[in-house]
């Protein structure tokens, strides 16, 4: 007996369709899973066996082979449990699944048959839709997440017993228990009859089944009995009174021959499990309650820093704030998500898929994530935790911050090798992790926001006679050397945050709402400009697109050349200054980049100057 059910697994953050093939053959009772399964999948045998029995079904006492195709792809996780259980039950004839070739099954089984949630449902259901599947059966807890993919019929269950449609009279569980009891009694009767006969099949093997053209039940002088299946013509008794393997269907004895009682072939209806998502039209605007209570109007002074933050948010440029302790660096950056625009539909799906694959999607019932991520890892994080990794790599913090902000507080305190792994993601917007079997690519289009003290003691340039810096120039240089030049080159805005002197509110204080309006206006200009390109922000410009959309006037080119020569900046810094100037021009509503835009962009390259110039 052969059957096939479909499930899925994660490959990085993408879903891969997996065919679960079931073969039930005669032989010693044994269940084998092949197709490069991990430990969690191999242990599924015992989970499925216990769940099937505890739900009133019969686990076939035969040789069961389960193949996970394609066989050359490494698979991991517990999401195959439900597909394996349904595959065994349908192949053995205890269940008939409707449209099994168009249905995806996901879920982990408990020993009592409960269906537990799994991670990565969103990318797996999206892969199923792309492959032409029309429905998915999965745990009820995962149903809101699966419903985020349109065009799929969602069936949700909490227990394996819920999958057959409930009977109006006697429950399915009681019926199956009675069938199992009856089958056991028949087997005992048949074994007793076997002792009274001798074997007529002198050319047959002891424990095999043979095909005949007609039903026979022959008693001869040698007292041999041959029982034949009246449906298929297969001989179902073994010789010499040997114990007969349990048949996959209940049987009765009518005047000698064994007759199978097949269950009804009518396909089960899953309409009672159909999940209807609630209306998600009132999804939040992208600003959380916490961000609404933390407003830039609470920040005293620091108007030049607010200006830099507006520029960074308008073009998704990397920014670093440098200043003595307590000047508000962390407070300023933590309010940055409040002025960023919400994720569009494409970006929201990308971000939600990453959180689903990482098992961090906690509120799928409210729809796709619309607020841009804000990730702030501790400085003790490892390189694998930041960039992603593991036996089968999982997304790290830089991928969890995709389309949002990665905040590294006290940047020099991070390990040097941890910071160096950020070079490629900040340049390319993706993370590529290679393993022996495959290479995994995770999206990592982030805005890097960092903060640092000007020196190891923190009081360089504080201007307070009570807080005098005691660091030598060599010590200052060593402290700043913890951040490599190539990494520093990738940070567009390097802004000093001095100790605020405005102890009282004087004049107009810019709020988050006002800053958000400026950012939205500049972002709308970029959306119109790049509507035919696969980019959304000025920071993503490169190559021919940079030369086309960020042209410099002759006067601006001369100014930029002189500045590059005087400061000794690299060509990467040259391109980043132009992209930054393009964003400044968009904020001003200018179609061309002027000299004033170049001059403002250059002044944000503070750390490219010598240490003595900063003292």
XYZ file of C-alpha atoms in Angstrom:
615
model
C 0.000 0.000 0.000
C 1.356 3.400 -1.017
C 0.240 6.927 -0.235
C 1.576 10.464 -0.513
C 0.901 13.559 1.592
C 2.523 16.982 1.291
C 4.245 18.993 3.993
C 6.956 21.676 3.997
C 10.126 22.766 5.748
C 12.238 25.908 6.007
C 15.332 26.482 3.900
C 16.803 29.636 5.385
C 13.724 31.841 5.534
C 12.028 30.338 2.480
C 9.553 27.463 2.472
C 10.313 24.256 0.548
C 7.600 21.777 -0.385
C 8.259 18.216 0.839
C 6.465 15.091 -0.338
C 5.814 12.599 2.495
C 5.607 9.184 0.842
C 4.221 6.246 2.846
C 4.753 2.599 1.928
C 3.133 -0.129 4.054
C 4.354 -3.645 3.254
C 4.371 -7.065 4.880
C 7.221 -7.864 7.190
C 8.333 -7.409 10.746
C 6.678 -4.356 12.364
C 9.095 -1.491 11.836
C 8.867 2.193 10.887
C 11.742 3.843 9.029
C 12.061 7.489 7.975
C 14.466 8.246 5.140
C 15.326 11.397 3.187
C 17.965 13.125 5.384
C 15.804 13.691 8.491
C 17.234 15.258 11.642
C 16.791 13.911 15.173
C 13.446 15.655 15.704
C 12.027 14.000 12.575
C 13.383 10.554 13.439
C 11.760 10.826 16.867
C 8.446 11.531 15.131
C 7.947 7.767 14.833
C 7.250 7.416 18.541
C 5.166 10.588 18.733
C 3.010 9.504 15.814
C 2.650 5.930 17.083
C 1.419 7.077 20.497
C -0.854 9.783 19.048
C -2.476 7.381 16.573
C -3.213 4.768 19.250
C -4.402 7.290 21.831
C -6.874 8.712 19.318
C -8.546 5.344 18.779
C -6.905 4.485 15.469
C -4.836 1.409 14.724
C -1.132 1.724 14.034
C -0.304 -0.865 11.317
C 1.819 -3.741 12.601
C 3.701 -3.969 9.326
C 6.847 -2.619 7.744
C 6.317 1.124 7.173
C 8.757 3.181 5.109
C 8.417 6.970 5.090
C 10.358 8.938 2.497
C 10.761 12.726 2.635
C 11.294 13.935 -0.919
C 13.464 15.460 -2.290
C 15.828 13.066 -0.569
C 18.989 15.151 -1.048
C 17.714 18.116 0.998
C 18.444 18.179 4.720
C 15.226 18.501 6.727
C 14.689 19.483 10.331
C 11.915 20.351 12.749
C 8.728 18.734 14.002
C 6.320 20.142 11.392
C 6.124 16.748 9.602
C 4.345 14.927 12.470
C 0.820 15.643 11.273
C 1.606 14.755 7.648
C 3.204 11.464 8.707
C 0.235 10.533 10.917
C -2.376 11.421 8.287
C -0.303 9.642 5.647
C -0.223 6.406 7.647
C -3.938 6.562 8.454
C -4.969 7.300 4.875
C -2.616 4.713 3.364
C -3.918 2.045 5.747
C -7.503 2.973 4.816
C -8.592 4.416 8.153
C -9.016 7.937 6.744
C -9.681 9.240 3.254
C -8.302 12.779 2.939
C -10.044 15.008 0.385
C -7.811 16.529 -2.322
C -4.656 15.297 -0.606
C -2.544 16.280 -3.609
C -3.582 19.936 -3.190
C -3.389 20.214 0.593
C -0.423 21.144 2.798
C -0.210 19.576 6.282
C 1.828 21.152 9.073
C 1.952 20.484 12.800
C 3.676 18.731 15.673
C 1.855 15.955 17.525
C 1.724 15.386 21.266
C 1.455 11.853 22.584
C -2.264 12.296 23.254
C -2.907 13.496 19.697
C -2.923 17.235 20.376
C -1.585 19.307 17.480
C 1.070 21.781 18.576
C 2.148 24.945 16.712
C 5.347 25.169 14.663
C 7.593 28.007 13.473
C 7.879 29.330 9.948
C 4.262 28.804 8.891
C 4.085 32.009 6.823
C 6.930 31.233 4.371
C 5.824 27.588 4.097
C 2.233 28.498 3.254
C 3.457 31.089 0.772
C 5.594 28.401 -0.910
C 2.545 26.113 -1.047
C 0.476 28.803 -2.756
C 3.257 29.367 -5.291
C 3.343 25.602 -5.958
C -0.381 25.540 -6.762
C -1.760 24.223 -3.474
C -5.214 25.416 -2.492
C -5.553 24.540 1.194
C -3.573 23.879 4.348
C -4.354 21.890 7.502
C -2.395 23.057 10.533
C -2.622 23.814 14.292
C -5.281 26.314 15.291
C -2.651 28.525 16.950
C -0.898 28.957 13.577
C -4.113 29.650 11.644
C -3.981 33.487 11.954
C -0.433 33.444 10.579
C -1.368 31.195 7.652
C -4.366 33.416 6.895
C -1.981 36.264 6.056
C -1.405 34.531 2.712
C -4.369 35.219 0.482
C -5.841 32.602 -1.832
C -5.436 29.668 0.571
C -8.226 27.812 2.385
C -7.205 27.356 6.009
C -8.283 24.320 8.047
C -7.311 24.431 11.717
C -7.498 21.748 14.405
C -6.385 21.353 18.005
C -6.459 17.537 18.070
C -6.072 14.611 15.716
C -9.559 13.405 16.696
C -11.084 16.586 15.245
C -10.013 15.846 11.672
C -12.849 13.362 10.828
C -16.183 15.150 10.776
C -18.053 14.435 14.031
C -20.784 11.735 13.799
C -24.359 12.595 14.703
C -24.770 9.409 16.743
C -22.036 7.196 18.122
C -18.699 9.009 18.234
C -15.966 8.039 15.809
C -13.673 7.108 18.688
C -16.164 4.586 20.129
C -16.740 3.109 16.679
C -13.054 2.640 16.047
C -12.513 1.101 19.469
C -15.285 -1.399 18.696
C -13.736 -2.178 15.316
C -10.349 -2.841 16.904
C -11.911 -5.117 19.540
C -13.863 -7.017 16.896
C -10.779 -7.396 14.724
C -8.841 -8.839 17.674
C -11.573 -11.407 18.350
C -11.604 -12.454 14.704
C -7.856 -12.830 14.687
C -8.025 -15.112 17.733
C -10.736 -17.226 16.052
C -8.746 -17.485 12.872
C -5.573 -18.521 14.734
C -7.500 -21.317 16.447
C -8.789 -22.561 13.093
C -5.281 -22.491 11.651
C -4.176 -25.133 14.152
C -6.629 -27.627 12.642
C -5.266 -27.501 9.112
C -2.067 -28.442 7.363
C -0.427 -26.599 4.530
C -1.489 -27.476 0.969
C 0.820 -24.854 -0.543
C 3.963 -26.971 -0.950
C 5.587 -24.422 -3.276
C 4.732 -21.329 -1.259
C 6.899 -19.406 1.156
C 5.846 -19.465 4.798
C 5.085 -15.828 5.469
C 4.275 -14.414 2.012
C 0.962 -13.583 0.309
C 0.105 -15.072 -3.070
C -2.353 -14.064 -5.774
C -5.042 -16.462 -7.024
C -7.724 -16.037 -9.620
C -10.620 -17.322 -7.557
C -11.619 -17.534 -3.918
C -10.839 -20.935 -2.384
C -11.430 -22.615 0.891
C -10.316 -26.198 0.421
C -10.220 -28.970 3.022
C -8.273 -32.095 1.947
C -6.940 -35.161 3.518
C -3.926 -33.255 4.704
C -6.152 -30.867 6.692
C -4.837 -27.755 5.026
C -6.780 -24.487 4.889
C -6.339 -21.797 2.270
C -8.189 -18.544 3.011
C -8.431 -16.071 0.186
C -9.444 -12.423 0.178
C -12.750 -12.232 -1.669
C -11.924 -8.716 -2.904
C -8.416 -9.101 -4.251
C -7.809 -12.839 -4.428
C -4.820 -12.621 -2.092
C -4.208 -15.550 0.237
C -4.175 -14.183 3.738
C -3.316 -17.250 5.861
C 0.184 -18.511 6.541
C 1.278 -22.077 6.887
C 1.688 -24.340 9.855
C -0.481 -22.362 12.247
C 2.018 -19.501 12.280
C 0.640 -16.259 13.749
C -1.021 -14.159 11.072
C -0.022 -10.494 10.714
C -2.796 -8.067 11.564
C -4.761 -6.993 8.518
C -5.142 -3.294 7.756
C -8.965 -3.653 7.887
C -11.398 -5.407 10.266
C -12.312 -8.911 9.061
C -15.110 -11.460 9.579
C -15.230 -15.217 9.028
C -18.114 -16.429 6.837
C -18.191 -20.211 6.323
C -14.444 -20.430 6.318
C -13.068 -17.713 3.986
C -11.818 -14.449 5.434
C -13.750 -11.443 4.126
C -12.515 -7.876 4.478
C -14.906 -5.215 5.683
C -13.669 -2.070 3.968
C -14.504 1.287 5.506
C -16.586 3.645 3.398
C -14.615 5.250 0.601
C -16.419 8.557 0.915
C -13.902 11.361 1.393
C -13.993 13.116 4.726
C -15.265 16.674 4.843
C -13.058 19.272 6.526
C -15.571 22.097 6.395
C -16.069 21.905 10.157
C -12.360 22.853 10.533
C -12.430 25.820 8.161
C -10.853 28.909 9.679
C -12.294 32.363 9.013
C -9.891 35.190 9.879
C -11.227 38.281 11.544
C -11.271 41.604 9.753
C -7.770 43.107 9.645
C -8.688 46.384 7.953
C -8.037 48.368 11.123
C -4.352 47.442 11.357
C -2.206 49.897 13.308
C -0.613 52.787 11.445
C 2.904 51.628 12.202
C 3.425 53.669 15.386
C 3.261 51.668 18.583
C 1.925 52.984 21.865
C 5.447 53.037 23.321
C 6.721 55.181 20.439
C 3.803 57.570 20.779
C 4.667 58.211 24.429
C 8.374 58.775 23.545
C 8.360 61.976 21.525
C 11.202 64.161 20.299
C 9.480 67.109 21.943
C 10.789 65.675 25.226
C 14.402 66.228 24.116
C 15.941 69.489 25.313
C 17.870 71.267 22.596
C 20.036 69.130 20.248
C 18.416 70.698 17.192
C 21.374 69.841 14.943
C 21.094 66.178 16.031
C 17.377 66.157 15.224
C 18.227 67.531 11.794
C 20.716 64.693 11.264
C 18.141 62.130 12.372
C 15.590 63.524 9.900
C 18.141 63.161 7.090
C 18.999 59.610 8.177
C 15.325 58.600 8.333
C 14.466 60.269 5.016
C 17.077 58.269 3.073
C 17.653 55.283 5.413
C 21.277 56.353 5.894
C 23.546 54.886 8.576
C 24.144 57.242 11.504
C 26.371 57.344 14.562
C 26.083 59.735 17.510
C 29.219 60.518 19.517
C 29.282 62.418 22.782
C 29.921 62.290 26.539
C 27.755 60.058 28.763
C 24.300 61.389 29.547
C 23.924 63.737 26.592
C 20.931 61.843 25.216
C 22.477 59.694 22.462
C 20.483 56.554 23.297
C 17.305 58.526 23.965
C 17.527 60.225 20.576
C 18.054 57.002 18.634
C 15.319 55.077 20.446
C 12.814 57.666 19.237
C 13.966 57.208 15.638
C 11.337 54.528 14.697
C 8.611 57.045 15.515
C 9.499 59.218 12.516
C 9.948 56.411 9.978
C 7.125 55.619 7.531
C 5.230 52.341 7.889
C 6.205 49.290 5.868
C 4.497 48.920 2.513
C 2.862 45.628 1.504
C 5.984 44.100 -0.048
C 8.238 45.139 2.820
C 5.706 43.968 5.420
C 5.601 40.484 3.892
C 9.419 40.302 3.836
C 9.740 41.330 7.483
C 6.906 39.082 8.684
C 8.430 36.065 6.916
C 11.748 36.629 8.686
C 10.100 36.878 12.107
C 8.020 33.774 11.352
C 11.084 31.737 10.343
C 12.883 32.866 13.495
C 9.898 31.948 15.700
C 9.411 35.546 16.858
C 6.033 36.304 15.289
C 3.805 36.616 18.346
C 0.782 38.556 17.118
C -0.097 37.225 13.676
C -3.784 37.801 14.363
C -3.299 41.524 13.723
C -2.005 40.989 10.195
C 1.393 41.626 8.645
C 3.931 43.605 10.638
C 3.703 47.266 9.662
C 6.072 48.888 12.143
C 9.699 48.943 11.072
C 11.822 46.642 13.262
C 14.086 48.126 15.922
C 16.719 45.671 17.180
C 19.179 46.576 19.923
C 21.461 43.610 20.728
C 23.781 43.623 23.760
C 27.467 44.260 23.142
C 28.320 40.702 24.248
C 26.532 39.217 21.223
C 28.494 36.743 19.105
C 29.152 37.038 15.390
C 26.693 34.188 14.701
C 24.029 35.900 16.808
C 24.469 39.153 14.919
C 24.822 37.842 11.392
C 23.025 34.484 11.693
C 24.310 30.931 11.867
C 23.909 27.448 13.267
C 24.019 23.952 11.795
C 21.112 24.951 9.585
C 21.588 28.740 9.630
C 18.887 30.924 11.132
C 18.543 34.690 10.665
C 20.510 36.852 13.092
C 19.861 40.313 14.489
C 20.925 42.062 11.300
C 18.250 40.142 9.354
C 15.628 40.628 12.063
C 16.244 44.359 11.615
C 15.601 44.123 7.846
C 13.826 47.259 6.555
C 14.292 48.796 9.991
C 16.952 49.914 12.472
C 19.871 47.977 13.961
C 20.980 49.932 17.030
C 24.442 49.200 18.447
C 24.804 51.129 21.691
C 28.408 51.870 22.742
C 29.823 50.623 19.451
C 33.498 50.279 20.549
C 32.440 47.837 23.284
C 31.431 45.256 20.678
C 34.025 42.671 19.740
C 36.131 43.657 16.722
C 35.373 40.445 14.801
C 31.636 40.929 15.487
C 31.686 44.416 13.991
C 33.667 43.313 10.946
C 30.936 40.879 9.849
C 28.708 43.912 9.259
C 30.769 45.101 6.285
C 29.105 42.954 3.632
C 25.470 43.370 4.851
C 25.818 47.160 5.039
C 27.150 47.242 1.486
C 25.017 44.594 -0.244
C 21.863 44.452 1.885
C 22.043 40.658 2.196
C 23.829 38.096 4.355
C 25.277 34.982 2.732
C 26.212 32.079 5.023
C 27.889 29.081 3.410
C 27.779 25.556 4.791
C 29.024 22.236 3.445
C 25.657 21.287 1.960
C 24.345 24.662 0.834
C 24.617 28.445 1.006
C 21.879 30.455 2.701
C 21.035 34.063 1.870
C 19.120 36.289 4.295
C 17.927 39.854 3.568
C 19.646 42.526 5.647
C 18.699 45.947 4.297
C 19.059 47.913 7.546
C 19.757 51.379 8.828
C 22.696 51.100 11.219
C 22.319 53.438 14.187
C 25.189 53.508 16.671
C 26.414 55.526 19.614
C 29.808 55.883 21.249
C 31.772 57.986 23.710
C 34.505 60.246 22.293
C 37.152 58.484 24.374
C 37.524 55.674 26.895
C 36.727 57.911 29.879
C 33.941 59.587 27.926
C 34.592 63.254 28.803
C 36.560 64.434 25.781
C 35.039 67.735 24.638
C 32.446 67.805 27.436
C 33.161 71.488 28.183
C 32.524 70.924 31.885
C 35.427 71.816 34.248
C 34.195 69.148 36.645
C 34.501 66.477 33.949
C 37.962 66.757 32.423
C 39.226 64.126 30.001
C 42.298 62.268 31.316
C 42.983 60.253 28.143
C 46.175 60.792 26.161
C 46.006 61.198 22.380
C 47.412 57.681 21.991
C 44.712 56.261 24.267
C 42.008 58.145 22.358
C 43.362 56.819 19.085
C 43.443 53.261 20.450
C 39.863 53.558 21.662
C 38.606 54.753 18.293
C 40.702 52.151 16.486
C 38.290 49.524 17.779
C 36.115 50.657 14.888
C 37.877 49.851 11.636
C 38.193 52.368 8.831
C 36.165 50.287 6.322
C 33.256 50.047 8.781
C 33.450 53.752 9.601
C 33.436 54.499 5.879
C 29.982 52.908 5.629
C 28.450 55.268 8.222
C 27.039 58.285 6.378
C 26.341 60.598 9.299
C 28.814 60.927 12.187
C 27.324 63.485 14.546
C 28.685 64.956 17.746
C 26.206 65.211 20.619
C 27.527 67.753 23.158
C 26.208 68.295 26.632
C 22.886 70.200 26.258
C 22.848 73.728 27.613
C 19.167 74.527 27.166
C 17.900 73.628 30.598
C 14.575 75.296 29.945
C 12.294 75.044 26.927
C 12.800 78.169 24.881
C 11.100 78.802 21.574
C 9.634 76.087 19.366
C 10.595 72.454 20.156
C 10.325 70.131 17.183
C 8.071 67.125 17.824
C 8.077 63.633 16.332
C 4.947 64.417 14.292
C 6.651 67.375 12.600
C 9.800 65.385 11.919
C 7.724 62.483 10.578
C 5.962 64.818 8.136
C 9.302 65.996 6.705
C 10.483 62.396 6.322
C 7.230 61.357 4.639
C 7.489 64.181 2.090
C 11.044 63.188 1.136
C 10.098 59.521 0.993
C 7.213 60.273 -1.373
C 9.648 62.021 -3.739
C 11.925 58.957 -3.700
C 9.019 56.562 -4.248
C 8.004 58.455 -7.384
C 11.590 58.706 -8.625
C 12.389 54.986 -8.174
C 8.993 53.489 -9.010
C 10.485 51.555 -11.954
C 13.564 50.422 -10.016
C 13.925 47.706 -7.360
C 14.973 50.298 -4.766
C 13.082 52.615 -2.436
C 15.662 54.871 -0.754
C 18.526 57.135 -1.781
C 20.927 55.048 0.295
C 20.357 52.127 -2.091
C 21.626 54.000 -5.165
C 24.697 52.617 -6.884
C 26.421 52.497 -10.251
C 24.497 53.893 -13.209
C 21.459 54.736 -11.053
C 23.639 56.936 -8.823
C 25.051 58.815 -11.803
C 21.587 59.265 -13.295
C 19.555 60.334 -10.271
C 22.247 62.160 -8.257
C 23.995 64.351 -10.821
C 26.240 67.134 -9.527
C 26.543 70.559 -11.020
C 30.081 71.627 -12.093
C 30.385 73.890 -9.038
C 29.276 71.092 -6.691
C 31.775 68.686 -8.273
C 34.650 71.105 -7.677
C 33.682 71.617 -4.042
C 33.383 67.887 -3.438
C 36.750 67.200 -5.088
C 38.518 69.794 -2.938
C 36.960 68.361 0.238
C 37.919 64.798 -0.671
C 41.524 65.860 -1.238
C 41.758 67.863 1.977
C 40.228 65.140 4.174
C 41.695 62.177 2.320
C 38.320 60.436 1.980
C 37.840 57.215 0.018
C 35.788 56.756 -3.131
C 33.177 54.910 -1.056
C 32.884 58.032 1.099
C 32.606 60.044 -2.124
C 29.550 58.043 -3.255
C 27.959 58.145 0.179
C 28.344 61.917 0.409
C 26.547 62.252 -2.941
C 23.690 59.969 -1.790
C 23.424 61.942 1.444
C 23.341 65.211 -0.509
C 20.544 63.761 -2.687
C 18.463 63.163 0.444
C 19.173 66.693 1.738
C 18.021 68.085 -1.601
C 14.820 66.006 -1.417
C 14.080 67.391 2.050
C 14.475 70.883 0.592
C 12.266 70.002 -2.392
C 15.120 70.660 -4.836
C 15.400 68.646 -8.036
C 19.171 69.231 -8.398
C 21.984 68.807 -5.884
C 23.474 72.188 -5.024
C 26.715 73.256 -3.381
C 24.935 73.889 -0.086
C 23.659 70.303 -0.071
C 27.183 68.964 -0.628
C 28.568 71.203 2.130
C 25.965 70.012 4.650
C 26.568 66.375 3.724
C 30.328 66.718 4.241
C 29.994 68.297 7.681
C 28.504 65.036 8.977
C 31.807 63.186 8.354
C 33.255 64.203 11.745
C 35.211 61.044 12.515
C 37.049 61.214 9.201
C 39.070 64.112 10.627
C 42.094 63.798 12.861
C 41.713 63.302 16.621
C 43.471 66.587 17.314
C 40.858 68.429 15.289
C 38.150 67.060 17.576
C 39.769 68.095 20.846
